[in-house]
Short mmCIF file of N, CA and C in Angstrom, two decimals:
data_model
loop_
_atom_site.label_atom_id
_atom_site.label_comp_id
_atom_site.label_asym_id
_atom_site.label_seq_id
_atom_site.Cartn_x
_atom_site.Cartn_y
_atom_site.Cartn_z
N UNK Z 1 10.15 13.24 -4.31
CA UNK Z 1 10.84 13.65 -5.52
C UNK Z 1 10.79 15.17 -5.62
N UNK Z 2 11.86 15.75 -6.09
CA UNK Z 2 11.93 17.19 -6.24
C UNK Z 2 11.76 17.56 -7.70
N UNK Z 3 10.92 18.52 -7.95
CA UNK Z 3 10.71 18.99 -9.33
C UNK Z 3 10.80 20.51 -9.34
N UNK Z 4 11.34 21.08 -10.42
CA UNK Z 4 11.35 22.53 -10.53
C UNK Z 4 9.94 23.05 -10.74
N UNK Z 5 9.70 24.33 -10.46
CA UNK Z 5 8.36 24.89 -10.69
C UNK Z 5 8.02 24.86 -12.18
N UNK Z 6 6.76 24.60 -12.49
CA UNK Z 6 6.30 24.57 -13.87
C UNK Z 6 5.88 25.97 -14.31
N UNK Z 7 6.21 26.31 -15.54
CA UNK Z 7 5.75 27.57 -16.13
C UNK Z 7 5.91 27.44 -17.64
N UNK Z 8 5.41 28.43 -18.36
CA UNK Z 8 5.52 28.41 -19.82
C UNK Z 8 6.98 28.49 -20.27
N UNK Z 9 7.84 29.05 -19.41
CA UNK Z 9 9.25 29.21 -19.76
C UNK Z 9 10.11 28.01 -19.37
N UNK Z 10 9.52 26.99 -18.76
CA UNK Z 10 10.29 25.83 -18.31
C UNK Z 10 10.69 24.99 -19.51
N UNK Z 11 11.97 24.72 -19.60
CA UNK Z 11 12.51 23.89 -20.68
C UNK Z 11 12.18 22.42 -20.39
N UNK Z 12 11.54 21.71 -21.31
CA UNK Z 12 11.23 20.29 -21.09
C UNK Z 12 12.47 19.45 -20.76
N UNK Z 13 13.62 19.82 -21.30
CA UNK Z 13 14.85 19.08 -20.98
C UNK Z 13 15.21 19.24 -19.51
N UNK Z 14 14.98 20.43 -18.96
CA UNK Z 14 15.24 20.66 -17.54
C UNK Z 14 14.30 19.82 -16.67
N UNK Z 15 13.04 19.72 -17.08
CA UNK Z 15 12.09 18.90 -16.34
C UNK Z 15 12.50 17.43 -16.37
N UNK Z 16 12.90 16.94 -17.54
CA UNK Z 16 13.34 15.56 -17.67
C UNK Z 16 14.56 15.30 -16.80
N UNK Z 17 15.51 16.21 -16.81
CA UNK Z 17 16.71 16.06 -15.99
C UNK Z 17 16.35 16.02 -14.50
N UNK Z 18 15.50 16.92 -14.06
CA UNK Z 18 15.10 16.96 -12.66
C UNK Z 18 14.35 15.69 -12.26
N UNK Z 19 13.49 15.20 -13.15
CA UNK Z 19 12.75 13.98 -12.87
C UNK Z 19 13.69 12.79 -12.73
N UNK Z 20 14.62 12.66 -13.66
CA UNK Z 20 15.58 11.55 -13.60
C UNK Z 20 16.46 11.65 -12.35
N UNK Z 21 16.87 12.85 -11.99
CA UNK Z 21 17.69 13.03 -10.79
C UNK Z 21 16.92 12.69 -9.52
N UNK Z 22 15.61 12.85 -9.55
CA UNK Z 22 14.82 12.54 -8.37
C UNK Z 22 14.82 11.04 -8.06
N UNK Z 23 15.13 10.21 -9.04
CA UNK Z 23 15.20 8.76 -8.83
C UNK Z 23 16.64 8.31 -8.58
N UNK Z 24 17.59 9.20 -8.62
CA UNK Z 24 18.99 8.83 -8.44
C UNK Z 24 19.23 8.25 -7.05
N UNK Z 25 20.20 7.34 -6.97
CA UNK Z 25 20.62 6.79 -5.69
C UNK Z 25 22.08 7.16 -5.48
N UNK Z 26 22.54 7.08 -4.25
CA UNK Z 26 23.87 7.60 -3.89
C UNK Z 26 24.99 6.62 -4.23
N UNK Z 27 25.12 6.29 -5.49
CA UNK Z 27 26.24 5.48 -5.99
C UNK Z 27 26.81 6.23 -7.18
N UNK Z 28 28.09 6.61 -7.10
CA UNK Z 28 28.70 7.46 -8.14
C UNK Z 28 28.61 6.86 -9.54
N UNK Z 29 28.73 5.55 -9.67
CA UNK Z 29 28.75 4.92 -10.99
C UNK Z 29 27.38 4.40 -11.41
N UNK Z 30 26.33 4.95 -10.83
CA UNK Z 30 24.97 4.52 -11.13
C UNK Z 30 24.22 5.66 -11.81
N UNK Z 31 23.60 5.35 -12.95
CA UNK Z 31 22.81 6.33 -13.69
C UNK Z 31 21.38 5.83 -13.83
N UNK Z 32 20.43 6.75 -13.78
CA UNK Z 32 19.03 6.42 -14.05
C UNK Z 32 18.85 6.42 -15.55
N UNK Z 33 18.35 5.31 -16.10
CA UNK Z 33 18.08 5.24 -17.53
C UNK Z 33 16.66 5.70 -17.84
N UNK Z 34 15.71 5.25 -17.05
CA UNK Z 34 14.31 5.61 -17.28
C UNK Z 34 13.51 5.38 -16.02
N UNK Z 35 12.39 6.09 -15.89
CA UNK Z 35 11.44 5.88 -14.81
C UNK Z 35 10.04 6.02 -15.40
N UNK Z 36 9.25 4.97 -15.26
CA UNK Z 36 7.91 4.96 -15.85
C UNK Z 36 6.88 4.67 -14.77
N UNK Z 37 5.78 5.38 -14.83
CA UNK Z 37 4.68 5.22 -13.87
C UNK Z 37 3.65 4.25 -14.44
N UNK Z 38 3.31 3.23 -13.66
CA UNK Z 38 2.28 2.27 -14.03
C UNK Z 38 1.32 2.14 -12.85
N UNK Z 39 0.25 2.92 -12.82
CA UNK Z 39 -0.66 2.84 -11.67
C UNK Z 39 -1.35 1.48 -11.61
N UNK Z 40 -1.60 1.04 -10.39
CA UNK Z 40 -2.32 -0.21 -10.17
C UNK Z 40 -3.82 0.02 -10.35
N UNK Z 41 -4.56 -1.05 -10.53
CA UNK Z 41 -6.00 -0.93 -10.76
C UNK Z 41 -6.73 -0.30 -9.58
N UNK Z 42 -6.17 -0.45 -8.38
CA UNK Z 42 -6.82 0.12 -7.19
C UNK Z 42 -6.43 1.57 -6.96
N UNK Z 43 -5.68 2.17 -7.89
CA UNK Z 43 -5.32 3.57 -7.80
C UNK Z 43 -3.97 3.84 -7.15
N UNK Z 44 -3.33 2.81 -6.58
CA UNK Z 44 -2.02 3.02 -5.97
C UNK Z 44 -0.95 3.12 -7.05
N UNK Z 45 0.11 3.83 -6.73
CA UNK Z 45 1.20 4.02 -7.69
C UNK Z 45 2.10 2.79 -7.76
N UNK Z 46 2.68 2.61 -8.93
CA UNK Z 46 3.75 1.63 -9.13
C UNK Z 46 4.70 2.27 -10.12
N UNK Z 47 6.00 2.20 -9.84
CA UNK Z 47 7.02 2.78 -10.70
C UNK Z 47 7.98 1.70 -11.16
N UNK Z 48 8.36 1.75 -12.42
CA UNK Z 48 9.38 0.87 -12.99
C UNK Z 48 10.57 1.77 -13.32
N UNK Z 49 11.70 1.53 -12.64
CA UNK Z 49 12.87 2.38 -12.81
C UNK Z 49 14.05 1.51 -13.26
N UNK Z 50 14.74 1.94 -14.30
CA UNK Z 50 15.91 1.22 -14.81
C UNK Z 50 17.16 2.04 -14.49
N UNK Z 51 18.14 1.37 -13.89
CA UNK Z 51 19.43 1.97 -13.56
C UNK Z 51 20.52 1.24 -14.33
N UNK Z 52 21.65 1.90 -14.52
CA UNK Z 52 22.83 1.26 -15.07
C UNK Z 52 23.98 1.53 -14.10
N UNK Z 53 24.62 0.44 -13.66
CA UNK Z 53 25.73 0.54 -12.70
C UNK Z 53 26.98 -0.02 -13.35
N UNK Z 54 28.07 0.74 -13.25
CA UNK Z 54 29.35 0.31 -13.80
C UNK Z 54 30.29 -0.03 -12.65
N UNK Z 55 30.84 -1.24 -12.67
CA UNK Z 55 31.79 -1.70 -11.65
C UNK Z 55 32.94 -2.36 -12.39
N UNK Z 56 34.14 -1.78 -12.28
CA UNK Z 56 35.33 -2.27 -12.99
C UNK Z 56 35.00 -2.33 -14.49
N UNK Z 57 35.14 -3.49 -15.12
CA UNK Z 57 34.86 -3.64 -16.54
C UNK Z 57 33.45 -4.17 -16.81
N UNK Z 58 32.61 -4.18 -15.80
CA UNK Z 58 31.27 -4.74 -15.94
C UNK Z 58 30.22 -3.64 -15.90
N UNK Z 59 29.16 -3.84 -16.66
CA UNK Z 59 28.01 -2.95 -16.62
C UNK Z 59 26.81 -3.78 -16.22
N UNK Z 60 26.10 -3.31 -15.20
CA UNK Z 60 24.91 -3.99 -14.73
C UNK Z 60 23.70 -3.12 -15.01
N UNK Z 61 22.68 -3.71 -15.60
CA UNK Z 61 21.40 -3.04 -15.78
C UNK Z 61 20.49 -3.54 -14.66
N UNK Z 62 19.98 -2.62 -13.88
CA UNK Z 62 19.17 -2.95 -12.71
C UNK Z 62 17.77 -2.42 -12.94
N UNK Z 63 16.79 -3.31 -12.88
CA UNK Z 63 15.39 -2.95 -13.10
C UNK Z 63 14.65 -3.12 -11.78
N UNK Z 64 13.98 -2.05 -11.36
CA UNK Z 64 13.32 -2.07 -10.06
C UNK Z 64 11.86 -1.65 -10.23
N UNK Z 65 10.96 -2.43 -9.60
CA UNK Z 65 9.55 -2.05 -9.52
C UNK Z 65 9.33 -1.57 -8.09
N UNK Z 66 8.91 -0.31 -7.97
CA UNK Z 66 8.62 0.28 -6.66
C UNK Z 66 7.11 0.30 -6.43
N UNK Z 67 6.71 -0.25 -5.29
CA UNK Z 67 5.30 -0.27 -4.90
C UNK Z 67 5.15 0.47 -3.58
N UNK Z 68 4.01 1.13 -3.34
CA UNK Z 68 3.83 1.84 -2.07
C UNK Z 68 3.54 0.89 -0.91
N UNK Z 69 3.11 -0.32 -1.20
CA UNK Z 69 2.61 -1.21 -0.16
C UNK Z 69 3.46 -2.47 0.06
N UNK Z 70 4.61 -2.58 -0.61
CA UNK Z 70 5.49 -3.73 -0.38
C UNK Z 70 6.91 -3.39 -0.81
N UNK Z 71 7.84 -4.28 -0.52
CA UNK Z 71 9.24 -4.04 -0.84
C UNK Z 71 9.45 -4.01 -2.35
N UNK Z 72 10.45 -3.25 -2.82
CA UNK Z 72 10.72 -3.20 -4.27
C UNK Z 72 11.13 -4.58 -4.81
N UNK Z 73 10.81 -4.81 -6.06
CA UNK Z 73 11.26 -6.01 -6.76
C UNK Z 73 12.43 -5.60 -7.63
N UNK Z 74 13.54 -6.35 -7.55
CA UNK Z 74 14.77 -5.98 -8.25
C UNK Z 74 15.23 -7.11 -9.16
N UNK Z 75 15.60 -6.76 -10.39
CA UNK Z 75 16.19 -7.70 -11.33
C UNK Z 75 17.50 -7.09 -11.82
N UNK Z 76 18.59 -7.86 -11.76
CA UNK Z 76 19.91 -7.36 -12.18
C UNK Z 76 20.41 -8.20 -13.33
N UNK Z 77 20.85 -7.53 -14.41
CA UNK Z 77 21.38 -8.20 -15.59
C UNK Z 77 22.78 -7.65 -15.86
N UNK Z 78 23.74 -8.53 -16.01
CA UNK Z 78 25.11 -8.12 -16.30
C UNK Z 78 25.32 -8.14 -17.81
N UNK Z 79 25.92 -7.08 -18.36
CA UNK Z 79 26.18 -7.06 -19.80
C UNK Z 79 27.64 -6.80 -20.07
#
């Protein structure tokens, strides 16, 4: 993930934008809604990331759990 350098002059909105962009995937109609860190008890990272994908007249909310030690878990909901 890419993050801008931190300093007293860094705008929190810029940090949030950079963080969200770091989770972006290469689909034009896909937006990152949120990314939350939930560390595992053994100290390994786990991330819960929500995406929204628009295809024709449909909107899909995609929820992904990323783990360092296994394949991501994906749940897709059409709204």
